[in-house]
mmCIF file of C-alpha atoms in Angstrom:
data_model
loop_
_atom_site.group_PDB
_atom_site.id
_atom_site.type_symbol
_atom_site.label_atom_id
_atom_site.label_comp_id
_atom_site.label_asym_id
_atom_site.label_seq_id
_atom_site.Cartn_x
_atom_site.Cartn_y
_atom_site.Cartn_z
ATOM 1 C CA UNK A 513 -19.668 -6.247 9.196
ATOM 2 C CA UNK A 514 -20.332 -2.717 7.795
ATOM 3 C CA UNK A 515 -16.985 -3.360 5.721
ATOM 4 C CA UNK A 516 -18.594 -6.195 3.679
ATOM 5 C CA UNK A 517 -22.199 -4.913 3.713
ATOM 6 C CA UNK A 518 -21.069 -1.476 1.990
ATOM 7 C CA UNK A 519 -18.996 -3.451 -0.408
ATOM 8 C CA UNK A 520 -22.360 -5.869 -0.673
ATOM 9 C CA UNK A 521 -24.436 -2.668 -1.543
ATOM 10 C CA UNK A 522 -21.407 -1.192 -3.635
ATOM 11 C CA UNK A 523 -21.386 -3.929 -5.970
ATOM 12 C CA UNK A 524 -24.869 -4.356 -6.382
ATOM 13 C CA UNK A 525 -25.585 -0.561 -7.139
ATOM 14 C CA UNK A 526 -22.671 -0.755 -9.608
ATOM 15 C CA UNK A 527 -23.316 -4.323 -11.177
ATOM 16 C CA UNK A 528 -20.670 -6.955 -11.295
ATOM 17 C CA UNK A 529 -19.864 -5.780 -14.872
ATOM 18 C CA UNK A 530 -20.156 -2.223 -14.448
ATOM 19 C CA UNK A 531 -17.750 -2.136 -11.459
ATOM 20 C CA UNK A 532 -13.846 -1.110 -12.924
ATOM 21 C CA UNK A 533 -11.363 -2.076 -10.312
ATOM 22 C CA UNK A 534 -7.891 -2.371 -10.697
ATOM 23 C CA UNK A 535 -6.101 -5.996 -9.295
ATOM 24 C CA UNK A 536 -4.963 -4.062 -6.055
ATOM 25 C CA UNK A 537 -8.060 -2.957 -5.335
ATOM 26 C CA UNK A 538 -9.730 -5.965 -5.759
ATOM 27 C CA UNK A 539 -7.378 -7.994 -3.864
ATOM 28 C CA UNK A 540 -7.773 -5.433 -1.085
ATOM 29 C CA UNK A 541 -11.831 -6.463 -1.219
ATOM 30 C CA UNK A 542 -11.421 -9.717 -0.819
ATOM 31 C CA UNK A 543 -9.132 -9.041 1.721
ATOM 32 C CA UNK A 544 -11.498 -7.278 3.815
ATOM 33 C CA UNK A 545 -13.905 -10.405 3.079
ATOM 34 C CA UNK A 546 -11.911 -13.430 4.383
ATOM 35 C CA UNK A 547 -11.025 -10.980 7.756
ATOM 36 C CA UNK A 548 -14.338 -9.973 8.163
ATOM 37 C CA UNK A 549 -16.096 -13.413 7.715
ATOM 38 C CA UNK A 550 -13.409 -14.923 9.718
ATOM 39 C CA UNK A 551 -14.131 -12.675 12.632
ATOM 40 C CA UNK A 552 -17.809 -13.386 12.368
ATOM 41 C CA UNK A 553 -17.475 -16.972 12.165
ATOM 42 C CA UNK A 554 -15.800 -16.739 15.630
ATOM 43 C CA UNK A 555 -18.510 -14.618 16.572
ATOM 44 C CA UNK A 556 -21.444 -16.885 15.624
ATOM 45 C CA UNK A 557 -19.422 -20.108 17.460
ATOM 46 C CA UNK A 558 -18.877 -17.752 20.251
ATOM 47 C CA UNK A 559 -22.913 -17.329 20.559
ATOM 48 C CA UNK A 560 -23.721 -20.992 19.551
ATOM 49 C CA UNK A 561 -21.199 -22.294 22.159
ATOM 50 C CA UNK A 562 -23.066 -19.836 25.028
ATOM 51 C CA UNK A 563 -26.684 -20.646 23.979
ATOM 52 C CA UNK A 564 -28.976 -21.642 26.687
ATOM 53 C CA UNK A 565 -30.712 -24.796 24.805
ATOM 54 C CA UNK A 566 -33.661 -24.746 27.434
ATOM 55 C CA UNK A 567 -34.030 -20.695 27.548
ATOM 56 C CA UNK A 568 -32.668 -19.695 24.610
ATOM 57 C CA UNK A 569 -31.661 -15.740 24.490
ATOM 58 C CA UNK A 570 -33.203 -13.644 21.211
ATOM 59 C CA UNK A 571 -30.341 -11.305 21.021
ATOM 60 C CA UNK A 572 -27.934 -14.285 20.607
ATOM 61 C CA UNK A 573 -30.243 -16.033 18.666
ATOM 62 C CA UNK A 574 -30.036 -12.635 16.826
ATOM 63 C CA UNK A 575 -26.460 -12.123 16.986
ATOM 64 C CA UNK A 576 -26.000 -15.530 15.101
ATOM 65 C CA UNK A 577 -28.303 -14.861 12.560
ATOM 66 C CA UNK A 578 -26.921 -11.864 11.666
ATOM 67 C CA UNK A 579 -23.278 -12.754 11.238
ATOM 68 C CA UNK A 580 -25.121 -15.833 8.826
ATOM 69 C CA UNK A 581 -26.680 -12.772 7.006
ATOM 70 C CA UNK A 582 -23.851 -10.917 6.342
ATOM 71 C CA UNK A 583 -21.106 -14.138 5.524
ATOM 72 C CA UNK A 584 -24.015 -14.788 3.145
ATOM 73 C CA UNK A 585 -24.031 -10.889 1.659
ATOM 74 C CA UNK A 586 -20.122 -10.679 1.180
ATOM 75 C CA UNK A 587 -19.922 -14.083 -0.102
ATOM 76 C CA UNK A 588 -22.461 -13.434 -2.650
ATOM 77 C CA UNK A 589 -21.175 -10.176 -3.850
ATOM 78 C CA UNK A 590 -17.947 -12.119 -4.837
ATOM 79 C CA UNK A 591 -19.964 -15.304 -6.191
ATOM 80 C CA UNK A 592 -18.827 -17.688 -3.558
ATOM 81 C CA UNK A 593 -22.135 -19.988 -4.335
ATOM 82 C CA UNK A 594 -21.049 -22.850 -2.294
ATOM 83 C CA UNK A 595 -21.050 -20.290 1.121
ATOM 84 C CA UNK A 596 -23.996 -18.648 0.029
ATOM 85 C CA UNK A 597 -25.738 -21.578 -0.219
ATOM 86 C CA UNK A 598 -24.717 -22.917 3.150
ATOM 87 C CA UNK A 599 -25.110 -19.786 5.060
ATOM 88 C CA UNK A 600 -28.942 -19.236 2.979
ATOM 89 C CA UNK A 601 -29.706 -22.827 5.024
ATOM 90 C CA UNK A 602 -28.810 -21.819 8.199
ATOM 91 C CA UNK A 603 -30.402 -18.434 7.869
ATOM 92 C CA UNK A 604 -33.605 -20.236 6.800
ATOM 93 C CA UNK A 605 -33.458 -22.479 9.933
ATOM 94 C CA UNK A 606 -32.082 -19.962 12.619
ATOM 95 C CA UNK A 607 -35.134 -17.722 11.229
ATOM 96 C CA UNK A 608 -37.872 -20.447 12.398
ATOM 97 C CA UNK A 609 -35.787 -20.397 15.543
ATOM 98 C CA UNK A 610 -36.051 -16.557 16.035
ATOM 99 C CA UNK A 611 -39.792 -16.916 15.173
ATOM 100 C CA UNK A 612 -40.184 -19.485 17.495
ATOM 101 C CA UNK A 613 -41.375 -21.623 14.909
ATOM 102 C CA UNK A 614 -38.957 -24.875 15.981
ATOM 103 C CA UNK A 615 -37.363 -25.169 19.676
ATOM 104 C CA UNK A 616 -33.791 -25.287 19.467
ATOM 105 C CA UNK A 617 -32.329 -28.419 20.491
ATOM 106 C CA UNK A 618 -28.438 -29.311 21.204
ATOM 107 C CA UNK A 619 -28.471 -31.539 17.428
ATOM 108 C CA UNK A 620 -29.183 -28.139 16.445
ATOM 109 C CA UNK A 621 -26.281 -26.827 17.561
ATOM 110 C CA UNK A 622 -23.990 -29.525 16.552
ATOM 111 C CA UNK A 623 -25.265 -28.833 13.268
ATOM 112 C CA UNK A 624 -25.154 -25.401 13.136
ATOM 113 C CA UNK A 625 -21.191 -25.893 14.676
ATOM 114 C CA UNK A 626 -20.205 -28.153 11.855
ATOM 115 C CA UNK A 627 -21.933 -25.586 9.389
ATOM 116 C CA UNK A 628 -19.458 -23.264 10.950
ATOM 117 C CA UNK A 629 -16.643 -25.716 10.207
ATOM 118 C CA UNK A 630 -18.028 -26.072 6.565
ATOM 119 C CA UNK A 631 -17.714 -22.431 5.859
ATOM 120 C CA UNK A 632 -14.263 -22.044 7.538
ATOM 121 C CA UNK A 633 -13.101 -24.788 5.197
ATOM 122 C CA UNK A 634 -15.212 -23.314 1.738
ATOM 123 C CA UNK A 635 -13.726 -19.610 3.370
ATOM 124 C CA UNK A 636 -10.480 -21.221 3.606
ATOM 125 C CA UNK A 637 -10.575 -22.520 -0.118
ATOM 126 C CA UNK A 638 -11.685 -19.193 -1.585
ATOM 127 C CA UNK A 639 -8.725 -17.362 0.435
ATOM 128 C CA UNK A 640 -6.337 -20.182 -1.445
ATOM 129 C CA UNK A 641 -5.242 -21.367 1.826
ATOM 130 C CA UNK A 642 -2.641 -24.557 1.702
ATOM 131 C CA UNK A 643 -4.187 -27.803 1.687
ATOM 132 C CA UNK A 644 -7.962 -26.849 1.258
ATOM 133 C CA UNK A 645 -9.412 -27.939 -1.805
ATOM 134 C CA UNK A 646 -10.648 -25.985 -4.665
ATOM 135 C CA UNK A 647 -14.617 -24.563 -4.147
ATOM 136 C CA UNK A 648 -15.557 -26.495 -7.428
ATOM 137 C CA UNK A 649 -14.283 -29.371 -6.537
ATOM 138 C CA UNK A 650 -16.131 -29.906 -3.050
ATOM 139 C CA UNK A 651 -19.288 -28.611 -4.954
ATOM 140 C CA UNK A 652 -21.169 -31.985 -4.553
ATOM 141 C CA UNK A 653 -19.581 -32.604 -1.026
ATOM 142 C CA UNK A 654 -21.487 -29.646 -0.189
ATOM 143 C CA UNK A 655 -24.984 -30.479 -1.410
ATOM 144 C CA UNK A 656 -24.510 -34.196 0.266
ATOM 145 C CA UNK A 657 -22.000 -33.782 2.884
ATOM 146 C CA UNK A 658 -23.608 -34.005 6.181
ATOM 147 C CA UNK A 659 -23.664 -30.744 7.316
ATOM 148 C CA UNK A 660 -25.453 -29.325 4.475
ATOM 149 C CA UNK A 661 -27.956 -32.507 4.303
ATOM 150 C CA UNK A 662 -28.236 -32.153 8.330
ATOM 151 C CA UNK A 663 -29.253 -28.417 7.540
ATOM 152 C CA UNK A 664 -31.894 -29.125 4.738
ATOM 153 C CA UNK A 665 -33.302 -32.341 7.304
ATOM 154 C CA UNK A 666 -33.618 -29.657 10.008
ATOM 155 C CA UNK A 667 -35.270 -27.152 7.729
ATOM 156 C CA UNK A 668 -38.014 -29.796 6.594
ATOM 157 C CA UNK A 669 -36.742 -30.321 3.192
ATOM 158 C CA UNK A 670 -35.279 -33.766 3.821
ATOM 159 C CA UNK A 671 -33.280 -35.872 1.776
ATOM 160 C CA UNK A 672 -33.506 -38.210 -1.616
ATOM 161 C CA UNK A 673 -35.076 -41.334 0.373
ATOM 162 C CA UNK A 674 -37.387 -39.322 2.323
ATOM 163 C CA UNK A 675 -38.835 -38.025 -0.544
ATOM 164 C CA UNK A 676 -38.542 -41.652 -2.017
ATOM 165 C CA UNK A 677 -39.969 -42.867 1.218
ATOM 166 C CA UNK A 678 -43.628 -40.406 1.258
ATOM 167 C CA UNK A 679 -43.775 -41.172 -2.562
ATOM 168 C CA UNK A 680 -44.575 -45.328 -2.251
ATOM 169 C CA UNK A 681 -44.230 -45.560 1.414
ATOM 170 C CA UNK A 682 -40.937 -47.451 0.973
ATOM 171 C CA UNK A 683 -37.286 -46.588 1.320
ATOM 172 C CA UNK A 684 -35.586 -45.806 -1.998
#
């Protein structure tokens, strides 16, 4: 974690622009990435997995949130949007958790667990690992695959026909 997050901070002190790096180094950054956000994608399916749905634990609720944070923070820094904006929506969500603004609830979880898939695939894609498609070309999956509209649902924001739906009271 402090590996990416010092990298995060590194290349926004320096700018994107402003930051000269030969190939090897680069490649070595990235590097660091995929192993780091690898390892805390295990982590945060580790803690998901143990979560006591009726007495849910803050430090795990923590722990979760955190490795969200910090996937989010490396993938930004190289301009992996489509991670970004996955990991921003379960941030947003496991933060009314945390709050104890919603209850968690085991669709939750499943949710949250195929969010985990999702960014193991996007990571996976990024890393130019065999027989995972190109980042721009599951773009749109993202935005309306179910895992990401499952995540906006949960956090309130809903989808095209529910919007449809509170506009003139009928499906769209």
């Amino acid at each position: 974690i402090n590996r990416v997050n010092g990298l995060d901070a590194s290349l926004r002190k320096n700018g994107e622009m402003g930051l000269k790096l030969m190939g090897h180094e680069l490649e070595q950054f990235y590097a660091i990435f995929f192993e780091e956000a690898s390892e805390l994608l295990v982590d945060m399916e580790t803690h998901l997995l143990e979560l006591d749905i009726e007495s849910p634990d803050l430090e795990e609720m923590n722990a979760i949130f955190r490795a969200a944070h910090s996937i989010k923070g490396g993938a930004g820094a190289f301009g992996f949007t489509d991670m970004t904006e996955t990991t921003h929506m379960l941030e947003s969500l496991l933060d009314k958790l945390r709050k104890g603004e919603m209850a968690v609830n085991s669709q939750m979880i499943d949710v949250f667990l195929q969010s985990g898939d999702l960014l193991k695939r996007q990571l996976g894609g990024h890393r130019g690992d065999e027989g995972v498609a190109a980042p721009a070309a599951r773009g749109d999956r993202l935005r309306n695959g179910r895992p990401g509209l499952a995540l906006r649902r949960a956090h309130g924001g809903g989808g095209r026909r529910s919007r449809a739906r509170a506009s003139d009271g009928r499906a769209a």
